[in-house]
Amino acid sequence: MPNAKAGPSRLEQKLRAEIAGGVFFDRFSRGRYATDASFYQIIPAGVVVPRTMDEALRTLALARDDGRIVTPRGGGTSQCGQTVNEGIVVDFSKHLNRIVSLDVEARTCVVEPGIVLDDLNRQLKQHGLWFPVDVSTASRATIGGMAGNNSCGGRSLRYGTMRDNTIAIDAALADGTLAHFGEVPRDLRDVSAPDSAHVLFRDMLALGEREAAEIADKFPKVQRRVGGYNLDALTPRNAANNLAHLLVGSEGTLAFSTRIELKLWPLIRTKVLGVCHFGSFYAAMDAAQHLVKLKPIAVELVDRTMIGLGRDIAMFQPVIAAAVRGDPDAILVVEFAEETTDENLAKLKQLSELMGDLGFAWSNEPRKWGGVVEISDPALQTAVADFRAAGLNVMMSMKEAGKPVSFVEDCAVPLPHLADYTARLNDVFAKHGTRGTMYAHASEGCLHVRPVLNLKLEKDVKAMRAIAEEAFAMVREYKGSHSGEHGDGIVRSEFHEQMFGSRIVADFKEVKQRFDPGNVLNPGRIVDPPKMDDRSLFRYPPDYRIDDLKTVLDWSAYPGAAGGFQGAVEMCNNNGACRKLDGGVMCPSYRATRDEKDVTRGRANTLRLAISGQLGPGALSSDEMMETLKLCVSCKACRRECPTGVDMAKMKIEVLAARATTHGLTLRDRLVAYLPRYADLVARVAPLVNLRNHVAPLRVLMERVAGISAKRKLPAFRTDTFRVEADAFGPADGREVVLFGDTFNRVYERENLDAALRVLIAGGYRVYVPKPADGGRALCCGRTFLSAGLVDEAKSELQRLVETYAPFAARGVPIIGLEPSCLLTLRDELLSLRDDTAAKTISAHALLLEEFLAREAEAGRLALPLAPLPGKALLHGHCHQKSFAAFKPVEQVLRLIPELTVETIESSCCGMAGAFGYGAETYEVSLQMAEASLLPAVRKAEASTFIVANGTSCRHQIQDGAGRGAVHAAQLLAMSLERTQMRS
């Protein structure tokens, strides 16, 4: 990259003067936009995030005048290198994402190109409509990007491709001319367009007429043909003469889309799934041609590899257990969506009969083993769909150095040839010393096929080239298409001449030259591409290396340098699942800012560039790296929700540790980190310390000195902290448990620990609250030290805890805690800091109170005399609870209380996140996170509703943001018990 200290270029100065949106020319920002979901990396000259379409068009003009190329970008999920290039990248996704108009009766809408598919469909749902090009990346794919790639989705069998559902496109040509591309008469009569656009339209229709015979002869006759330019849209045989269809699939090389008019469809009201099992992959592929005769809307493949990987991913284990029977070599998920439930059930019956007619039965030998698992439950259907949609990321969750690589990803062949094609392709993989993964659209003969390769190795790069040439030759033999969904980009463009012939490729060049004579718009894609195996364009070029780095945590589960830290960072495949805007928790800071810097992908890319020396010396501990991670709230959602398991919270500890070593700590860092060691001393003078909350000048002073926002009240210290004289409570013969009194509940909200103690005693348990083995101050999990990168101090705290709790854990005694971030440290970071038997045993026995009670209830051992609490409880889950699948037990336990209605808020992070919400520079973003769903839900709740939040920081955010007190679940349980005692 150019020297970061060089002054701003003339272009940068002009952009900053004329663009109100983001203008980024620093090496960290450019690095974040250098990759997409492909294996390529090209550092752009700069990045612009326009606020308005006028700013986007002004960027195009300024870049063109400066001799720079321009690449439009949406979600950055392209798998072939379409959205990486060396000029100016224009990111439409942050601001240019509105529905411009909607005609419900005509079932059409006009949108800006940056709108995300899921966001569009959420807004359409209330009108009974949806846009059905349902790509697996729907949570982050933008409509502009989908148009650029001619996306297809899983249900294209019924609904067609992006081209089939695009009515018109308003666009700017490279010279700035604005034109409307849509249906036109071939003589262009009454077409209103600028003169230059009118001439362009005439020339394109003339080209289509001139080349009609060649196009009919050379274009593959499969629906999923998305390679090259859609010249067939220009021929006289195409009655629509829709010029927008020439832009669809053009990968940003012809024009800048400004508005896109879409065809909408009625929502699917009822559907069913038939999960067809096969003992033989070949048999599954051969069966696809027969299954489609039942007219399903989709037939999706999941192979043995994907099933096996899914079984190792916590979020997918339940769906696999419910939907997969035995040990299939492949399954085909067949989806029916008829008008009525009865019609759908009839289709399922026909499916089972057809499988029987094809010779499959559960009792057969492997070659003909199989049958149908019928799924009519909507929740399970959604779970199956989510698993299939996550196929790419599931495949990429392999922790070995080799990964499934996308380059023969989207070949489409006619269905009768699918079984032979896949069998021969597997032979090709074996010939080159690898294996492949396959999943996706069996109904269309388009499988997402990825051989496992390590592109850091020259031999694997050569194997990739050889496999590509042999696979594409087979596709041509079967008269299929080498681009069946994800477009051309760098990967497949060079093979167009072999697919279409030299005359058609010359036509492609003519189209590009007429639209963009200056070669300004995303050059090198479709026309005049580089070689697909040019390693200078790879994410891992020949000189790629990892700087010597001593890590503080255990990364040995991953390959690569720095004890495996390299492999952990490189698990990010850039597919962008962290950019979702709804559902789950990940990534709360991105949901607030919509900035690439603040998403897990952006952070992982920055880390990779830093540890490989591409951001200059000292990058890992630099101010720019801290800025990159500033809004990471360590929610741990990515640990669970990123299908490749990128654990940014854990990675952040490495950065904080490096930062602490080289730059020391701020006063705020010290105040937060050392809280467990001074809390009891401060409690003695609590009224004096708490004056800060009540005296405005003290708040202002503390903000200036320590960076703690004057707008926040700090948790109030109290003199009556949680202390117990006895070591044990409850019946001597009761089942043993240990109660862990974390610093936050012990010092600030002892009533929660008191409540938990009452509940456990009432349940007949023998509750131990052991004094520290060293006889000193109260125990601590080390969480606050980890938040400042003070790993040695955290180890010291955990050593004291392990010494104290080890004897109990060794005899199987559960260790129960209340604060999720503290207790779950024993299940997570403890094992990254030490691997001795005592630590592992404690980790295995660490449970949140609700987890323990739910487990006891399921085993029939819980005997709590709970009285009714008529009313409603509104429940917010702590991020760490969700990350460790520890949230459901809270719902289960609260539902044990008679007459209490429990409703869960569908929320992401509360935004307080420990000390994050108290920072002067992070206060506003903290509130934005809370306002996404949590605080509005609390404000709407009736005054009599209990607000329940088990996280200390969550309760404080709710109090600060909504003026409502929230309680720990332990208090509701204790309240219910007290009513029982009052009655007796």
Short mmCIF file of C-alpha atoms in Angstrom, two decimals, residues 594-897:
data_model
loop_
_atom_site.label_atom_id
_atom_site.label_comp_id
_atom_site.label_asym_id
_atom_site.label_seq_id
_atom_site.Cartn_x
_atom_site.Cartn_y
_atom_site.Cartn_z
CA ARG A 594 -23.76 0.33 9.04
CA ASP A 595 -19.99 0.86 8.66
CA GLU A 596 -17.73 -1.89 7.30
CA LYS A 597 -15.24 -0.94 10.01
CA ASP A 598 -17.71 -1.98 12.69
CA VAL A 599 -18.67 -5.43 11.43
CA THR A 600 -16.93 -8.68 12.34
CA ARG A 601 -15.79 -9.15 8.73
CA GLY A 602 -14.19 -5.71 8.64
CA ARG A 603 -12.40 -6.32 11.91
CA ALA A 604 -11.18 -9.77 10.86
CA ASN A 605 -9.85 -8.39 7.58
CA THR A 606 -8.04 -5.64 9.45
CA LEU A 607 -6.49 -8.16 11.83
CA ARG A 608 -5.36 -10.35 8.93
CA LEU A 609 -3.77 -7.41 7.17
CA ALA A 610 -2.13 -6.29 10.41
CA ILE A 611 -0.56 -9.59 11.42
CA SER A 612 0.66 -10.15 7.85
CA GLY A 613 2.50 -6.82 7.81
CA GLN A 614 0.30 -5.23 5.16
CA LEU A 615 -0.66 -2.31 7.38
CA GLY A 616 2.86 -1.40 8.40
CA PRO A 617 4.88 -2.02 11.59
CA GLY A 618 3.09 -2.05 14.92
CA ALA A 619 -0.32 -2.22 13.29
CA LEU A 620 -1.75 -4.70 15.79
CA SER A 621 -1.40 -2.28 18.70
CA SER A 622 -1.85 0.93 16.70
CA ASP A 623 -4.40 3.69 17.23
CA GLU A 624 -6.03 2.69 13.94
CA MET A 625 -6.51 -0.87 15.18
CA MET A 626 -8.05 0.39 18.40
CA GLU A 627 -10.37 2.56 16.32
CA THR A 628 -11.30 -0.55 14.33
CA LEU A 629 -12.22 -2.41 17.52
CA LYS A 630 -13.58 0.54 19.48
CA LEU A 631 -17.22 -0.38 18.90
CA CYS A 632 -16.77 -4.13 19.35
CA VAL A 633 -18.76 -4.79 22.51
CA SER A 634 -17.35 -8.32 22.96
CA CYS A 635 -20.89 -9.66 22.86
CA LYS A 636 -19.58 -13.04 21.62
CA ALA A 637 -22.48 -13.32 19.17
CA CYS A 638 -20.04 -13.99 16.34
CA ARG A 639 -18.68 -16.94 18.31
CA ARG A 640 -22.05 -18.65 17.84
CA GLU A 641 -23.73 -16.93 14.89
CA CYS A 642 -20.77 -16.76 12.51
CA PRO A 643 -20.95 -20.21 10.91
CA THR A 644 -17.16 -20.22 10.53
CA GLY A 645 -16.75 -19.39 14.22
CA VAL A 646 -14.85 -16.10 14.01
CA ASP A 647 -14.60 -15.19 17.71
CA MET A 648 -13.91 -11.46 17.61
CA ALA A 649 -14.39 -11.01 21.36
CA LYS A 650 -11.53 -13.42 21.97
CA MET A 651 -9.41 -11.85 19.22
CA LYS A 652 -9.96 -8.45 20.75
CA ILE A 653 -8.27 -9.64 23.93
CA GLU A 654 -5.12 -10.30 21.89
CA VAL A 655 -5.22 -6.77 20.50
CA LEU A 656 -5.86 -5.24 23.92
CA ALA A 657 -2.98 -7.23 25.38
CA ALA A 658 -0.64 -6.01 22.63
CA ARG A 659 -1.89 -2.47 23.15
CA ALA A 660 -1.40 -2.61 26.92
CA THR A 661 2.17 -3.85 26.43
CA THR A 662 3.16 -1.11 24.01
CA HIS A 663 1.02 1.85 25.11
CA GLY A 664 0.03 1.15 28.70
CA LEU A 665 -3.44 1.76 30.12
CA THR A 666 -5.71 4.76 30.30
CA LEU A 667 -7.17 5.83 33.63
CA ARG A 668 -10.55 4.43 32.58
CA ASP A 669 -8.94 1.10 31.70
CA ARG A 670 -7.43 0.94 35.17
CA LEU A 671 -10.65 1.92 36.94
CA VAL A 672 -12.57 -0.81 35.14
CA ALA A 673 -9.92 -3.52 35.21
CA TYR A 674 -9.01 -3.25 38.88
CA LEU A 675 -12.59 -2.87 40.16
CA PRO A 676 -12.61 -6.31 41.84
CA ARG A 677 -9.53 -5.37 43.87
CA TYR A 678 -10.67 -2.02 45.17
CA ALA A 679 -14.46 -2.47 45.29
CA ASP A 680 -14.61 -3.57 48.93
CA LEU A 681 -12.41 -0.64 50.01
CA VAL A 682 -14.61 1.84 48.15
CA ALA A 683 -17.73 0.27 49.68
CA ARG A 684 -16.59 1.54 53.07
CA VAL A 685 -16.96 5.12 51.85
CA ALA A 686 -19.82 4.46 49.40
CA PRO A 687 -21.83 7.65 50.10
CA LEU A 688 -18.77 9.80 49.37
CA VAL A 689 -17.91 8.02 46.13
CA ASN A 690 -21.54 8.05 44.98
CA LEU A 691 -21.57 11.87 45.11
CA ARG A 692 -20.25 11.76 41.56
CA ASN A 693 -23.72 10.66 40.39
CA HIS A 694 -25.45 13.59 42.05
CA VAL A 695 -23.04 16.51 41.52
CA ALA A 696 -22.89 17.68 37.91
CA PRO A 697 -19.40 19.26 38.10
CA LEU A 698 -18.01 15.95 39.36
CA ARG A 699 -19.55 14.15 36.38
CA VAL A 700 -17.98 16.64 33.99
CA LEU A 701 -14.62 16.36 35.74
CA MET A 702 -14.68 12.58 35.58
CA GLU A 703 -15.48 12.71 31.85
CA ARG A 704 -12.50 14.97 31.24
CA VAL A 705 -10.12 13.00 33.40
CA ALA A 706 -11.26 9.42 32.84
CA GLY A 707 -13.42 9.52 29.70
CA ILE A 708 -16.54 8.32 31.54
CA SER A 709 -19.62 10.00 30.11
CA ALA A 710 -21.15 12.71 32.24
CA LYS A 711 -24.53 11.63 30.84
CA ARG A 712 -24.33 8.30 32.67
CA LYS A 713 -24.92 7.41 36.27
CA LEU A 714 -22.37 4.90 37.49
CA PRO A 715 -23.58 1.87 39.44
CA ALA A 716 -23.95 2.98 43.04
CA PHE A 717 -21.62 1.44 45.60
CA ARG A 718 -23.19 0.26 48.84
CA THR A 719 -21.88 -0.43 52.29
CA ASP A 720 -23.87 -3.66 52.73
CA THR A 721 -22.09 -5.76 50.11
CA PHE A 722 -22.81 -9.48 49.94
CA ARG A 723 -20.96 -11.19 52.77
CA VAL A 724 -21.77 -14.45 54.51
CA GLU A 725 -20.16 -15.78 57.64
CA ALA A 726 -21.02 -19.44 57.16
CA ASP A 727 -19.50 -21.55 54.45
CA ALA A 728 -22.63 -23.58 53.78
CA PHE A 729 -26.42 -23.20 53.95
CA GLY A 730 -29.41 -25.46 53.58
CA PRO A 731 -30.01 -29.05 54.66
CA ALA A 732 -26.84 -30.99 55.45
CA ASP A 733 -28.03 -33.93 53.35
CA GLY A 734 -29.09 -31.81 50.37
CA ARG A 735 -27.50 -32.07 46.94
CA GLU A 736 -24.37 -29.93 46.94
CA VAL A 737 -23.92 -26.75 44.91
CA VAL A 738 -21.48 -23.83 45.02
CA LEU A 739 -22.77 -20.26 44.69
CA PHE A 740 -20.27 -17.96 42.94
CA GLY A 741 -20.68 -14.37 44.11
CA ASP A 742 -19.40 -12.29 41.19
CA THR A 743 -18.07 -8.79 41.81
CA PHE A 744 -20.99 -6.94 40.21
CA ASN A 745 -23.81 -8.64 42.10
CA ARG A 746 -21.77 -8.84 45.27
CA VAL A 747 -20.89 -5.14 45.35
CA TYR A 748 -23.80 -3.41 43.60
CA GLU A 749 -26.87 -5.69 43.76
CA ARG A 750 -26.49 -8.16 46.59
CA GLU A 751 -30.25 -8.75 46.60
CA ASN A 752 -29.75 -10.98 43.57
CA LEU A 753 -27.32 -13.25 45.41
CA ASP A 754 -29.58 -13.21 48.47
CA ALA A 755 -32.49 -14.25 46.25
CA ALA A 756 -30.48 -17.02 44.60
CA LEU A 757 -29.43 -18.32 48.01
CA ARG A 758 -33.07 -18.41 49.19
CA VAL A 759 -34.17 -20.22 46.03
CA LEU A 760 -31.48 -22.87 46.29
CA ILE A 761 -32.11 -23.46 50.00
CA ALA A 762 -35.86 -23.71 49.33
CA GLY A 763 -35.09 -26.30 46.69
CA GLY A 764 -33.40 -28.44 49.33
CA TYR A 765 -29.82 -27.88 48.14
CA ARG A 766 -26.73 -27.69 50.31
CA VAL A 767 -25.27 -24.37 49.17
CA TYR A 768 -21.58 -23.65 49.66
CA VAL A 769 -20.19 -20.13 49.51
CA PRO A 770 -16.54 -20.99 50.13
CA LYS A 771 -14.02 -18.44 51.30
CA PRO A 772 -11.01 -17.98 49.01
CA ALA A 773 -8.40 -20.66 49.52
CA ASP A 774 -5.76 -17.97 50.12
CA GLY A 775 -7.90 -16.33 52.81
CA GLY A 776 -7.88 -12.98 50.99
CA ARG A 777 -10.44 -10.82 49.27
CA ALA A 778 -13.47 -12.14 47.42
CA LEU A 779 -13.08 -14.29 44.32
CA CYS A 780 -13.19 -12.87 40.80
CA CYS A 781 -13.33 -14.44 37.33
CA GLY A 782 -10.85 -11.97 35.79
CA ARG A 783 -13.39 -10.60 33.28
CA THR A 784 -12.60 -6.94 33.97
CA PHE A 785 -8.88 -7.54 33.49
CA LEU A 786 -9.48 -9.30 30.19
CA SER A 787 -11.49 -6.29 29.02
CA ALA A 788 -8.32 -4.21 29.35
CA GLY A 789 -5.95 -6.81 27.94
CA LEU A 790 -4.34 -7.54 31.32
CA VAL A 791 -4.16 -11.27 30.78
CA ASP A 792 -1.61 -11.98 33.52
CA GLU A 793 -3.84 -10.27 36.09
CA ALA A 794 -6.81 -12.29 34.85
CA LYS A 795 -4.77 -15.48 35.21
CA SER A 796 -3.94 -14.48 38.77
CA GLU A 797 -7.61 -14.04 39.61
CA LEU A 798 -8.55 -17.32 37.96
CA GLN A 799 -5.79 -19.12 39.83
CA ARG A 800 -7.38 -18.07 43.12
CA LEU A 801 -10.80 -19.17 41.87
CA VAL A 802 -9.53 -22.54 40.63
CA GLU A 803 -7.75 -23.27 43.91
CA THR A 804 -10.95 -22.55 45.81
CA TYR A 805 -13.46 -24.36 43.61
CA ALA A 806 -11.34 -27.31 42.39
CA PRO A 807 -12.15 -29.60 45.36
CA PHE A 808 -15.89 -29.10 44.78
CA ALA A 809 -15.70 -29.56 41.00
CA ALA A 810 -13.59 -32.70 41.46
CA ARG A 811 -16.49 -34.39 43.22
CA GLY A 812 -19.03 -33.15 40.67
CA VAL A 813 -20.54 -30.19 42.55
CA PRO A 814 -22.16 -27.63 40.21
CA ILE A 815 -20.68 -24.12 40.39
CA ILE A 816 -23.58 -21.71 40.00
CA GLY A 817 -23.35 -18.05 39.04
CA LEU A 818 -25.73 -15.19 38.31
CA GLU A 819 -23.85 -12.76 36.06
CA PRO A 820 -23.55 -14.31 32.56
CA SER A 821 -20.36 -12.51 31.59
CA CYS A 822 -18.63 -13.71 34.75
CA LEU A 823 -19.88 -17.28 35.07
CA LEU A 824 -19.41 -17.99 31.35
CA THR A 825 -15.81 -16.83 31.58
CA LEU A 826 -15.29 -20.16 33.33
CA ARG A 827 -16.69 -21.97 30.27
CA ASP A 828 -14.72 -19.94 27.74
CA GLU A 829 -11.66 -17.83 28.53
CA LEU A 830 -10.58 -20.02 31.44
CA LEU A 831 -9.84 -22.79 28.93
CA SER A 832 -7.96 -20.37 26.68
CA LEU A 833 -5.69 -19.42 29.56
CA ARG A 834 -4.96 -22.83 31.08
CA ASP A 835 -5.51 -26.47 30.13
CA ASP A 836 -4.97 -28.28 33.44
CA THR A 837 -7.42 -30.82 34.79
CA ALA A 838 -8.69 -28.57 37.57
CA ALA A 839 -9.59 -25.78 35.13
CA LYS A 840 -11.31 -28.19 32.74
CA THR A 841 -13.30 -29.74 35.57
CA ILE A 842 -14.45 -26.36 36.88
CA SER A 843 -15.40 -25.30 33.35
CA ALA A 844 -17.44 -28.47 32.89
CA HIS A 845 -19.41 -27.83 36.11
CA ALA A 846 -20.00 -24.07 35.68
CA LEU A 847 -23.70 -23.26 35.26
CA LEU A 848 -25.88 -20.20 35.38
CA LEU A 849 -28.59 -20.44 38.02
CA GLU A 850 -31.33 -20.93 35.42
CA GLU A 851 -29.35 -23.60 33.58
CA PHE A 852 -28.99 -25.53 36.81
CA LEU A 853 -32.64 -25.18 37.79
CA ALA A 854 -33.88 -26.09 34.31
CA ARG A 855 -31.67 -29.18 34.31
CA GLU A 856 -32.96 -30.19 37.72
CA ALA A 857 -36.55 -29.66 36.63
CA GLU A 858 -36.08 -31.81 33.51
CA ALA A 859 -34.59 -34.55 35.68
CA GLY A 860 -37.56 -34.37 38.07
CA ARG A 861 -35.37 -33.24 40.97
CA LEU A 862 -36.59 -29.66 41.39
CA ALA A 863 -39.05 -29.18 44.26
CA LEU A 864 -39.67 -25.45 44.55
CA PRO A 865 -42.98 -24.47 46.20
CA LEU A 866 -43.70 -21.60 43.81
CA ALA A 867 -46.81 -19.47 44.33
CA PRO A 868 -48.62 -17.73 41.47
CA LEU A 869 -47.35 -14.37 40.24
CA PRO A 870 -50.27 -13.22 38.09
CA GLY A 871 -49.01 -10.96 35.36
CA LYS A 872 -46.40 -10.71 32.67
CA ALA A 873 -42.61 -10.84 32.55
CA LEU A 874 -40.82 -9.18 29.65
CA LEU A 875 -37.46 -10.89 29.24
CA HIS A 876 -34.23 -9.61 27.68
CA GLY A 877 -31.36 -12.03 27.11
CA HIS A 878 -27.73 -11.25 27.83
CA CYS A 879 -25.49 -11.64 24.76
CA HIS A 880 -23.25 -14.21 26.44
CA GLN A 881 -26.27 -16.30 27.42
CA LYS A 882 -27.28 -16.42 23.77
CA SER A 883 -23.75 -17.17 22.62
CA PHE A 884 -23.53 -20.20 24.90
CA ALA A 885 -27.10 -21.42 24.29
CA ALA A 886 -27.85 -20.54 27.91
CA PHE A 887 -30.83 -18.26 27.37
CA LYS A 888 -33.65 -20.75 26.85
CA PRO A 889 -33.28 -22.03 30.43
CA VAL A 890 -34.24 -18.56 31.72
CA GLU A 891 -37.53 -18.79 29.82
CA GLN A 892 -38.07 -22.36 31.02
CA VAL A 893 -37.48 -21.54 34.67
CA LEU A 894 -39.64 -18.42 34.70
CA ARG A 895 -42.47 -20.44 33.17
CA LEU A 896 -42.38 -22.66 36.25
CA ILE A 897 -43.95 -19.76 38.15
#
